[in-house]
Short mmCIF file of C-alpha atoms in Angstrom, two decimals:
data_model
loop_
_atom_site.label_atom_id
_atom_site.label_comp_id
_atom_site.label_asym_id
_atom_site.label_seq_id
_atom_site.Cartn_x
_atom_site.Cartn_y
_atom_site.Cartn_z
CA MET E 26 -25.37 -5.82 74.21
CA ALA E 27 -22.55 -7.34 72.17
CA ALA E 28 -21.94 -5.90 68.74
CA THR E 29 -22.99 -8.01 65.74
CA ASP E 30 -21.51 -8.35 62.24
CA HIS E 31 -24.82 -7.38 60.63
CA HIS E 32 -25.07 -4.10 58.76
CA SER E 33 -27.33 -1.58 60.50
CA VAL E 34 -29.37 1.02 58.67
CA ALA E 35 -28.81 3.27 61.72
CA ASN E 36 -25.23 3.75 60.52
CA ASP E 37 -26.38 4.99 57.10
CA LYS E 38 -27.00 8.58 56.09
CA ILE E 39 -30.29 9.01 54.23
CA ILE E 40 -31.70 12.31 52.93
CA THR E 41 -34.95 12.23 50.94
CA PHE E 42 -37.21 14.83 49.40
CA TRP E 43 -39.25 12.84 46.87
CA PRO E 44 -39.07 13.02 43.91
CA LEU E 45 -36.43 15.76 43.75
CA VAL E 46 -33.59 14.34 45.84
CA ASP E 47 -32.70 10.95 47.32
CA TYR E 48 -29.22 10.63 48.88
CA ARG E 49 -27.94 7.48 50.62
CA GLU E 50 -24.66 6.41 52.20
CA ASN E 51 -24.15 2.70 52.90
CA SER E 52 -21.67 2.14 55.73
CA LYS E 53 -21.32 -1.57 54.91
CA THR E 54 -20.31 -1.20 51.25
CA LYS E 55 -18.80 2.28 51.74
CA SER E 56 -20.84 3.53 48.81
CA THR E 57 -22.94 6.61 48.10
CA ARG E 58 -25.83 7.22 45.72
CA LEU E 59 -27.51 10.49 44.79
CA SER E 60 -30.74 10.36 42.75
CA ILE E 61 -32.40 13.46 41.34
CA LEU E 62 -35.89 13.28 39.86
CA GLY E 63 -36.26 9.60 40.68
CA PRO E 64 -34.14 7.43 38.37
CA LEU E 65 -33.52 10.15 35.75
CA LEU E 66 -30.26 11.53 37.15
CA THR E 67 -28.08 9.40 39.43
CA PHE E 68 -24.50 9.55 40.73
CA GLU E 69 -23.04 6.46 42.41
CA LYS E 70 -19.66 5.85 44.03
CA ASN E 71 -18.12 2.77 45.61
CA SER E 72 -14.62 1.47 46.20
CA ASP E 73 -14.09 0.52 42.55
CA ASP E 74 -16.52 2.43 40.34
CA PHE E 75 -18.01 5.80 39.60
CA ILE E 76 -21.39 5.61 37.83
CA THR E 77 -23.20 8.54 36.24
CA SER E 78 -26.63 8.20 34.62
CA PHE E 79 -28.82 10.73 32.84
CA ARG E 80 -31.58 8.40 31.72
CA PRO E 81 -32.39 7.52 29.04
CA LEU E 82 -29.72 9.61 27.32
CA PHE E 83 -26.47 8.63 29.01
CA HIS E 84 -24.86 6.08 31.34
CA LYS E 85 -21.15 5.93 32.19
CA THR E 86 -19.24 3.48 34.39
CA THR E 87 -15.65 4.31 35.36
CA ASP E 88 -13.39 1.66 36.87
CA VAL E 89 -10.95 3.42 39.18
CA ARG E 90 -8.44 0.58 39.45
CA SER E 91 -7.97 0.04 35.71
CA ALA E 92 -8.57 3.69 34.72
CA SER E 93 -11.12 2.53 32.14
CA SER E 94 -14.68 3.56 31.34
CA PHE E 95 -17.66 2.43 29.29
CA SER E 96 -20.59 4.60 28.23
CA TYR E 97 -23.99 4.10 26.61
CA TYR E 98 -25.77 6.87 24.70
CA LEU E 99 -29.51 6.36 24.25
CA TYR E 100 -28.91 2.59 24.03
CA PRO E 101 -28.70 0.94 21.51
CA LEU E 102 -27.94 4.10 19.56
CA ALA E 103 -24.29 4.52 20.55
CA SER E 104 -21.58 3.45 23.00
CA SER E 105 -17.96 4.29 23.80
CA GLN E 106 -15.08 2.63 25.62
CA SER E 107 -11.81 4.01 26.92
CA SER E 108 -8.78 2.34 28.51
CA SER E 109 -5.00 2.54 28.41
CA ASP E 110 -4.97 0.28 25.33
CA VAL E 111 -7.95 1.37 23.24
CA SER E 112 -10.53 4.11 22.67
CA ARG E 113 -13.72 3.25 20.81
CA PHE E 114 -16.93 4.92 19.73
CA GLN E 115 -19.74 3.40 17.66
CA LEU E 116 -23.09 4.68 16.43
CA LEU E 117 -25.61 2.00 15.38
CA GLN E 118 -22.65 -0.17 14.33
CA LEU E 119 -22.45 2.05 11.23
CA PHE E 120 -20.23 4.84 12.51
CA ASP E 121 -17.16 3.37 14.22
CA LYS E 122 -13.96 5.04 15.45
CA ASN E 123 -11.18 3.01 17.10
CA ILE E 124 -7.75 4.04 18.39
CA TYR E 125 -5.38 1.24 19.46
CA ARG E 126 -2.32 2.15 21.54
CA LYS E 127 0.56 -0.25 20.99
CA SER E 128 3.53 -1.11 23.20
CA GLU E 129 5.62 1.74 21.79
CA PRO E 130 4.61 5.23 23.03
CA ASP E 131 4.26 6.67 19.50
CA GLU E 132 2.75 3.55 17.92
CA ILE E 133 -0.98 4.19 17.45
CA GLU E 134 -3.36 2.42 15.06
CA ARG E 135 -6.54 4.23 14.02
CA GLN E 136 -9.70 2.94 12.38
CA PHE E 137 -12.63 5.07 11.31
CA MET E 138 -15.88 3.98 9.66
CA LEU E 139 -19.13 5.58 8.57
CA PHE E 140 -20.45 2.42 6.95
CA PRO E 141 -20.50 2.03 4.02
CA PHE E 142 -19.68 5.57 2.88
CA TYR E 143 -16.35 6.29 4.53
CA ILE E 144 -13.80 3.82 5.96
CA SER E 145 -10.18 4.53 6.92
CA GLY E 146 -7.48 2.88 8.96
CA ASP E 147 -3.86 1.78 9.25
CA SER E 148 -2.36 -1.46 7.98
CA LYS E 149 1.07 -2.73 9.05
CA LYS E 150 1.75 -4.10 5.58
CA HIS E 151 0.13 -1.44 3.37
CA GLY E 152 0.10 1.69 5.56
CA SER E 153 -2.85 4.08 5.72
CA TYR E 154 -5.94 3.39 3.60
CA THR E 155 -9.17 5.20 2.75
CA SER E 156 -12.49 4.20 1.20
CA VAL E 157 -15.10 6.68 -0.04
CA PHE E 158 -18.03 4.59 -1.24
CA PRO E 159 -19.05 4.22 -4.06
CA PHE E 160 -16.40 6.41 -5.74
CA TYR E 161 -13.02 4.97 -4.79
CA GLY E 162 -11.56 2.88 -2.02
CA ASP E 163 -8.85 0.59 -0.61
CA ILE E 164 -9.48 -1.47 2.54
CA TYR E 165 -7.03 -3.90 4.16
CA GLY E 166 -7.57 -6.62 6.74
CA ARG E 167 -11.26 -5.98 7.45
CA PHE E 168 -14.65 -7.55 6.63
CA TRP E 169 -13.34 -11.13 6.26
CA ARG E 170 -10.99 -10.36 3.35
CA ASP E 171 -7.33 -9.38 3.09
CA GLU E 172 -8.01 -6.57 0.61
CA TYR E 173 -10.87 -4.63 -1.00
CA HIS E 174 -10.44 -2.22 -3.93
CA PHE E 175 -13.13 -0.47 -6.00
CA VAL E 176 -13.72 2.39 -8.43
CA LEU E 177 -17.27 3.66 -9.07
CA PHE E 178 -18.79 0.56 -7.49
CA PRO E 179 -20.45 -1.57 -8.90
CA LEU E 180 -18.58 -0.80 -12.14
CA TYR E 181 -15.28 -2.20 -10.86
CA SER E 182 -14.12 -3.90 -7.67
CA ARG E 183 -11.44 -6.38 -6.60
CA THR E 184 -11.09 -8.53 -3.49
CA VAL E 185 -8.00 -10.45 -2.36
CA ASN E 186 -8.03 -13.30 0.12
CA LYS E 187 -5.23 -15.81 0.76
CA GLY E 188 -3.56 -14.98 -2.54
CA THR E 189 -6.69 -15.26 -4.68
CA SER E 190 -7.95 -12.14 -6.50
CA ASN E 191 -11.54 -11.73 -7.68
CA TYR E 192 -12.21 -8.96 -10.22
CA HIS E 193 -15.85 -7.81 -10.49
CA PHE E 194 -17.36 -5.74 -13.31
CA LEU E 195 -20.92 -4.54 -12.83
CA TRP E 196 -21.06 -6.62 -9.64
CA PRO E 197 -22.45 -9.27 -9.28
CA PHE E 198 -22.87 -10.05 -12.99
CA PHE E 199 -19.31 -10.34 -14.36
CA SER E 200 -16.19 -11.53 -12.54
CA LEU E 201 -12.74 -13.02 -13.07
CA THR E 202 -10.75 -15.14 -10.61
CA ARG E 203 -6.94 -15.19 -10.65
CA GLY E 204 -4.38 -16.80 -8.40
CA GLU E 205 -1.44 -19.18 -8.37
CA ASN E 206 -2.53 -22.09 -10.61
CA GLU E 207 -6.07 -20.70 -10.23
CA SER E 208 -8.51 -19.10 -12.71
CA GLY E 209 -12.21 -18.62 -13.26
CA PHE E 210 -14.95 -16.38 -14.61
CA GLN E 211 -18.70 -15.89 -14.26
CA PHE E 212 -21.57 -14.25 -16.11
CA TRP E 213 -24.14 -14.48 -13.34
CA PRO E 214 -26.72 -15.99 -13.32
CA LEU E 215 -26.14 -17.70 -16.71
CA TYR E 216 -22.80 -19.45 -16.30
CA GLY E 217 -19.65 -19.47 -14.20
CA GLN E 218 -16.64 -21.64 -13.41
CA ALA E 219 -13.46 -21.53 -11.31
CA ALA E 220 -10.66 -23.98 -10.49
CA LYS E 221 -7.35 -24.25 -8.68
CA GLU E 222 -5.21 -27.11 -9.84
CA GLY E 223 -5.27 -29.96 -7.35
CA VAL E 224 -7.36 -27.96 -4.83
CA TYR E 225 -10.90 -27.27 -6.08
CA SER E 226 -13.16 -26.80 -9.10
CA SER E 227 -16.68 -25.37 -9.38
CA ARG E 228 -19.25 -24.33 -11.99
CA PHE E 229 -22.87 -23.24 -12.26
CA ALA E 230 -25.41 -22.71 -15.03
CA LEU E 231 -28.71 -20.84 -14.75
CA TRP E 232 -28.10 -20.33 -11.01
CA PRO E 233 -29.56 -21.80 -8.82
CA ILE E 234 -30.79 -24.50 -11.24
CA TYR E 235 -27.46 -26.26 -11.78
CA SER E 236 -24.23 -26.20 -9.78
CA GLU E 237 -21.40 -28.58 -8.98
CA GLU E 238 -18.14 -28.27 -7.07
CA LYS E 239 -15.23 -30.31 -5.82
CA ARG E 240 -13.40 -29.19 -2.68
CA GLY E 241 -10.42 -30.33 -0.62
CA LEU E 242 -8.80 -32.24 -3.48
CA ASN E 243 -5.44 -31.78 -1.74
CA SER E 244 -6.73 -33.10 1.60
CA LEU E 245 -7.65 -36.44 3.14
CA ASN E 246 -11.34 -35.51 2.95
CA PRO E 247 -12.14 -34.39 -0.63
CA SER E 248 -15.79 -33.73 -1.41
CA ARG E 249 -18.09 -33.39 -4.43
CA ARG E 250 -21.41 -31.56 -4.46
CA LEU E 251 -24.04 -31.58 -7.22
CA ASN E 252 -27.35 -29.66 -7.29
CA ILE E 253 -30.08 -29.77 -9.94
CA PHE E 254 -32.64 -27.60 -8.18
CA PRO E 255 -35.18 -28.65 -7.00
CA LEU E 256 -35.06 -32.16 -8.46
CA TYR E 257 -31.87 -33.62 -7.10
CA GLY E 258 -28.93 -32.83 -4.82
CA SER E 259 -25.96 -34.88 -3.70
CA PHE E 260 -22.88 -34.57 -1.52
CA ASP E 261 -20.12 -37.20 -1.31
CA SER E 262 -16.93 -37.39 0.73
CA PRO E 263 -15.08 -40.17 2.51
CA SER E 264 -17.05 -39.43 5.69
CA VAL E 265 -20.45 -38.13 4.45
CA THR E 266 -22.99 -39.14 1.82
CA SER E 267 -26.25 -37.25 1.32
CA ARG E 268 -29.04 -37.14 -1.26
CA THR E 269 -32.02 -34.82 -1.75
CA PHE E 270 -35.00 -35.51 -4.05
CA LEU E 271 -37.61 -32.86 -4.88
CA TRP E 272 -36.30 -30.48 -2.20
CA PRO E 273 -37.52 -29.94 0.47
CA PHE E 274 -39.60 -33.14 0.48
CA PHE E 275 -37.20 -36.09 0.56
CA GLY E 276 -33.61 -36.50 1.63
CA TYR E 277 -31.17 -38.56 3.62
CA ALA E 278 -27.60 -38.22 4.88
CA SER E 279 -25.12 -40.68 6.30
CA ASN E 280 -22.27 -39.30 8.40
CA ARG E 281 -19.86 -42.17 8.89
CA ALA E 282 -17.40 -40.11 10.94
CA GLU E 283 -20.09 -39.22 13.48
CA LYS E 284 -21.95 -42.54 13.02
CA GLU E 285 -25.16 -40.64 12.31
CA GLU E 286 -28.09 -41.16 9.91
CA GLU E 287 -30.56 -38.41 8.91
CA ARG E 288 -33.92 -38.70 7.11
CA ASN E 289 -35.84 -35.66 5.79
CA TYR E 290 -39.46 -35.98 4.71
CA PHE E 291 -40.36 -32.28 4.61
CA TRP E 292 -37.36 -30.20 5.73
CA PRO E 293 -37.20 -28.60 8.28
CA PHE E 294 -40.59 -29.70 9.68
CA TRP E 295 -40.38 -33.49 9.52
CA LEU E 296 -37.06 -35.24 10.00
CA THR E 297 -35.26 -37.81 12.11
CA VAL E 298 -31.61 -38.21 13.09
CA THR E 299 -30.18 -41.28 14.79
CA GLY E 300 -26.58 -41.61 15.92
CA GLU E 301 -24.19 -42.24 18.75
CA LYS E 302 -23.84 -38.55 19.66
CA ARG E 303 -27.10 -36.99 18.42
CA ASN E 304 -30.73 -38.07 18.06
CA VAL E 305 -33.50 -35.87 16.64
CA THR E 306 -37.22 -36.41 16.20
CA ARG E 307 -39.00 -33.44 14.61
CA LEU E 308 -42.63 -33.16 13.60
CA LEU E 309 -43.29 -29.44 13.71
CA PRO E 310 -45.37 -27.67 14.87
CA PHE E 311 -46.51 -30.52 17.13
CA TYR E 312 -43.31 -31.93 18.61
CA SER E 313 -39.53 -31.73 18.33
CA HIS E 314 -36.83 -33.33 20.46
CA GLU E 315 -33.05 -33.18 20.01
CA GLN E 316 -30.64 -35.02 22.29
CA THR E 317 -26.84 -34.91 22.30
CA SER E 318 -24.26 -36.10 24.78
CA ASP E 319 -24.23 -32.73 26.57
CA SER E 320 -27.52 -31.02 25.62
CA SER E 321 -31.21 -31.51 24.89
CA LYS E 322 -33.94 -29.38 23.32
CA THR E 323 -37.69 -30.07 23.17
CA TRP E 324 -40.63 -28.17 21.58
CA TYR E 325 -44.28 -28.87 22.25
CA LEU E 326 -46.84 -27.22 19.95
CA TRP E 327 -44.26 -24.83 18.54
CA PRO E 328 -43.89 -22.05 19.59
CA LEU E 329 -46.03 -22.69 22.66
CA TYR E 330 -43.62 -24.49 24.99
CA LYS E 331 -39.90 -25.19 24.86
CA THR E 332 -37.37 -26.70 27.24
CA ASP E 333 -33.63 -27.00 26.67
CA SER E 334 -30.63 -27.91 28.76
CA MET E 335 -26.89 -28.23 28.45
CA HIS E 336 -24.42 -29.75 30.86
CA SER E 337 -20.76 -30.57 31.32
CA GLU E 338 -18.58 -31.65 34.20
CA THR E 339 -18.41 -28.07 35.49
CA PHE E 340 -21.53 -26.30 34.21
CA ARG E 341 -25.25 -26.99 33.76
CA GLN E 342 -28.05 -24.84 32.34
CA GLN E 343 -31.79 -25.50 32.16
CA ARG E 344 -34.27 -23.18 30.47
CA THR E 345 -38.03 -23.23 30.00
CA ARG E 346 -39.91 -20.87 27.68
CA VAL E 347 -43.57 -20.30 26.83
CA LEU E 348 -44.38 -18.48 23.57
CA PHE E 349 -40.73 -17.51 23.11
CA PHE E 350 -40.42 -14.64 25.62
CA LEU E 351 -43.87 -14.54 27.28
CA TYR E 352 -42.44 -16.63 30.12
CA SER E 353 -38.82 -17.66 30.55
CA ASP E 354 -37.00 -19.41 33.39
CA ARG E 355 -33.24 -20.06 33.23
CA LEU E 356 -31.29 -21.90 35.93
CA GLU E 357 -27.49 -22.16 35.77
CA SER E 358 -25.25 -24.09 38.15
CA TRP E 359 -21.51 -24.68 38.62
CA ALA E 360 -20.75 -27.99 40.33
CA VAL E 361 -17.14 -27.19 41.23
CA ASP E 362 -18.02 -23.97 43.06
CA ASP E 363 -21.44 -25.20 44.27
CA LYS E 364 -22.96 -22.00 42.85
CA THR E 365 -26.30 -21.41 41.14
CA ARG E 366 -27.90 -18.50 39.29
CA ARG E 367 -31.52 -18.03 38.18
CA ARG E 368 -33.48 -15.58 36.05
CA SER E 369 -37.27 -15.74 35.54
CA THR E 370 -39.36 -13.30 33.49
CA LEU E 371 -43.06 -12.96 32.71
CA TRP E 372 -43.71 -10.37 30.02
CA PRO E 373 -44.55 -7.58 30.67
CA LEU E 374 -45.02 -8.07 34.42
CA PHE E 375 -41.81 -8.93 36.24
CA VAL E 376 -38.17 -10.03 36.30
CA TYR E 377 -36.78 -12.22 39.09
CA ASN E 378 -33.02 -12.67 39.53
CA ARG E 379 -30.89 -14.69 41.92
CA ASP E 380 -27.12 -14.38 41.57
CA THR E 381 -24.37 -16.79 42.59
CA ASP E 382 -24.08 -15.15 46.04
CA ASP E 383 -27.79 -15.71 46.81
CA ASN E 384 -28.68 -12.06 46.28
CA MET E 385 -32.25 -11.96 44.94
CA SER E 386 -34.37 -9.26 43.31
CA LEU E 387 -37.90 -8.84 41.96
CA THR E 388 -38.72 -5.88 39.69
CA LEU E 389 -41.84 -4.83 37.82
CA PRO E 390 -43.04 -4.05 35.28
CA ALA E 391 -40.72 -5.54 32.64
CA PRO E 392 -41.80 -4.49 29.13
CA ILE E 393 -38.38 -5.02 27.50
CA GLU E 394 -36.18 -7.15 29.78
CA SER E 395 -38.09 -10.34 28.96
CA ILE E 396 -37.34 -9.86 25.27
CA LEU E 397 -33.87 -8.30 25.36
CA ASP E 398 -31.62 -9.32 28.25
CA LYS E 399 -29.03 -6.64 27.51
CA ASP E 400 -26.74 -4.65 29.78
CA GLY E 401 -27.72 -1.38 28.09
CA ILE E 402 -31.42 -2.00 28.75
CA GLU E 403 -30.71 -2.85 32.38
CA LYS E 404 -28.63 0.26 33.07
CA LEU E 405 -30.18 2.96 30.89
CA TRP E 406 -33.86 2.13 30.40
CA ALA E 407 -35.23 -0.33 32.97
CA PRO E 408 -34.84 1.95 36.06
CA ILE E 409 -37.23 4.45 34.43
CA TRP E 410 -40.24 2.11 34.34
CA ARG E 411 -39.51 -0.04 37.39
CA ILE E 412 -42.05 1.20 39.90
CA TYR E 413 -41.48 -1.76 42.24
CA VAL E 414 -38.02 -3.04 43.22
CA GLN E 415 -37.45 -5.60 45.95
CA LYS E 416 -34.06 -7.08 46.93
CA TRP E 417 -33.12 -9.60 49.60
CA ASN E 418 -30.46 -12.17 50.48
CA SER E 419 -29.91 -15.28 52.58
CA MET E 420 -28.41 -13.17 55.43
CA GLY E 421 -31.81 -11.69 56.20
CA GLU E 422 -31.10 -8.30 54.62
CA SER E 423 -33.79 -6.81 52.37
CA SER E 424 -34.92 -3.61 50.70
CA LEU E 425 -38.07 -2.50 48.94
CA SER E 426 -38.77 0.57 46.81
CA LEU E 427 -42.13 1.68 45.41
CA LEU E 428 -42.44 4.51 42.88
CA TRP E 429 -38.71 5.31 43.00
CA ASN E 430 -38.58 5.56 46.81
CA LEU E 431 -41.88 7.32 47.43
CA PHE E 432 -42.16 4.35 49.81
CA TRP E 433 -39.01 2.48 50.82
CA LYS E 434 -38.06 -0.08 53.41
CA GLU E 435 -34.65 -1.48 54.39
CA SER E 436 -34.07 -4.12 57.02
CA THR E 437 -31.39 -6.38 58.46
CA PRO E 438 -31.70 -8.98 61.24
CA ASP E 439 -31.18 -6.25 63.85
CA SER E 440 -32.29 -2.99 62.19
CA LEU E 441 -35.15 -1.44 60.23
CA GLY E 442 -35.71 1.67 58.16
CA VAL E 443 -38.98 2.65 56.48
CA GLU E 444 -40.44 5.82 54.95
CA LEU E 445 -43.63 6.90 53.19
CA PHE E 446 -42.82 10.37 51.91
CA PRO E 447 -43.70 12.85 53.38
CA LEU E 448 -45.99 11.30 55.98
CA PHE E 449 -43.88 8.98 58.02
CA ARG E 450 -40.32 7.80 58.57
CA TYR E 451 -38.96 5.31 61.10
CA ARG E 452 -35.51 3.81 61.73
CA SER E 453 -34.43 1.45 64.47
CA ALA E 454 -31.41 -0.57 65.55
CA PRO E 455 -30.06 -1.91 68.83
CA ARG E 456 -30.13 0.97 71.36
CA PHE E 457 -31.34 3.37 68.65
CA SER E 458 -34.67 4.46 67.20
CA GLU E 459 -35.89 7.49 65.26
CA MET E 460 -39.34 8.55 64.06
CA GLN E 461 -40.41 11.51 61.93
CA ILE E 462 -43.88 12.71 60.96
CA LEU E 463 -44.27 15.07 58.01
CA LYS E 464 -40.48 15.31 57.57
CA GLY E 465 -39.90 16.81 61.02
CA LEU E 466 -43.24 18.24 62.17
CA VAL E 467 -42.75 15.67 64.92
CA ASN E 468 -39.27 14.23 65.37
CA TYR E 469 -38.53 11.64 68.07
CA HIS E 470 -35.03 10.23 68.63
CA GLU E 471 -33.73 7.68 71.13
CA ALA E 472 -30.14 6.47 71.52
CA GLU E 473 -28.69 4.53 74.42
CA GLN E 474 -30.36 6.09 77.51
CA GLN E 475 -31.04 9.49 75.93
CA ARG E 476 -34.28 10.63 74.30
CA SER E 477 -35.19 13.81 72.40
CA LEU E 478 -38.32 15.33 70.89
CA SER E 479 -38.63 18.30 68.53
CA LEU E 480 -41.72 19.84 66.93
CA PHE E 481 -42.64 22.02 63.99
CA TRP E 482 -39.37 21.44 62.09
CA ILE E 483 -37.38 23.25 64.81
CA PRO E 484 -33.83 21.83 64.85
CA PHE E 485 -33.69 21.74 68.68
CA GLY E 486 -36.22 20.35 71.15
CA PHE E 487 -36.57 18.55 74.45
CA ASP E 488 -33.90 16.13 75.70
CA TRP E 489 -34.20 13.84 78.67
CA GLY E 490 -32.51 10.78 80.06
CA THR E 491 -33.95 7.61 81.48
CA ARG E 492 -33.31 5.93 84.77
CA PRO E 493 -30.77 3.09 84.44
CA SER E 494 -32.35 -0.29 84.63
CA GLU E 495 -31.60 -2.61 87.57
CA ALA E 496 -29.65 -4.89 85.27
CA ASP E 497 -27.44 -1.98 84.14
CA THR E 498 -26.83 -0.94 87.78
CA MET E 499 -25.78 -4.45 88.78
CA SER E 500 -23.48 -4.73 85.75
CA ARG E 501 -21.62 -1.57 86.82
CA GLN E 502 -21.12 -3.01 90.32
#
């Protein structure tokens, strides 16, 4: 028989003693996997990665080629990352430690944060900085501002951004604004004003009752906004005009740049938008439809049923949802590569995936994956509760696992492996077959023209050959 290109399970090494140990070597992918106590402790190795999991506490992936690693700790509690350029560790996004290695061997930038109590780091311009909240602190180049300074917050603080300094006393009640040709003050919520000559001006009184501002006075698109809440609101610029009366009941907007008109009758439930690039009809909770040049979104009996799609010359996505995450189906396609990908979930029953290489999988149950499609859930938590895992592809290869390999089955077009621990195990391939009962009480093996039988877990047994077939005899002649 001529050899085929198909992978054969006969070439794999499989050792099982459920649920204590499950060891597998895959000759096709040149990978190994050792599982101890089902999915709780696993060690995986392939040509590129080492993966270690101690679920649900720890999961680490190491990329051999780039000498980098990424780890989860009781996701989403904490994670860490390490590479030649950076080392990071974060705990609930509140504790954060970063080390950045620059081009020079001795040039290292460090950032440390236990938000909001302790923050430290290095700034090229200002050097090292430290913040001990609420007592004293200096912070540079973080949290969307150039500088933060405070003493006994909220008694005193100062922020600097693009040359403008804001001084706060008993934040948020008293503040002063200073900058080049810029000044302002506020006694919130009674009154406040600020202005930069030729750039902007703003003021409020009895916030949010009255406010007005002018922006972009030094640009080609200056704007003016006025709000007398909730009676009246207006916005005017060369490209946009909008009015609101008795918010949220009546309003309209005209966007001349986008050639778009909007009407609000009870925002956000009842509104219409008409334009060259976008059209919206919304009458929630009964119906809502939004259409643009490259996307569409429709609700029926919100939140019962929703469909949305987006498309471009190279990419297209379609998604259908019922009751948010109860049922979800997402189909993505890439026209240039002629590739598609699909993910369907029904909470809490199953998750179906098909990747761009036509590898498919069905897993159940799915108590979290339908709600949170996150890498940490997939790697650290989902294997614990997945009692049924089925995988297959367009090449005719498939695998099935029930109760973490208490029962498993693997097959290719020319081979088969199946086991129900500890009762029965069978493997077959061209010119090869093997059968075990009670993990070796009866062990039958056949390869080429040789057969063997052993009993009672004895490692040796009876061997005998078979008479060559007539076809084999003629082929030798």
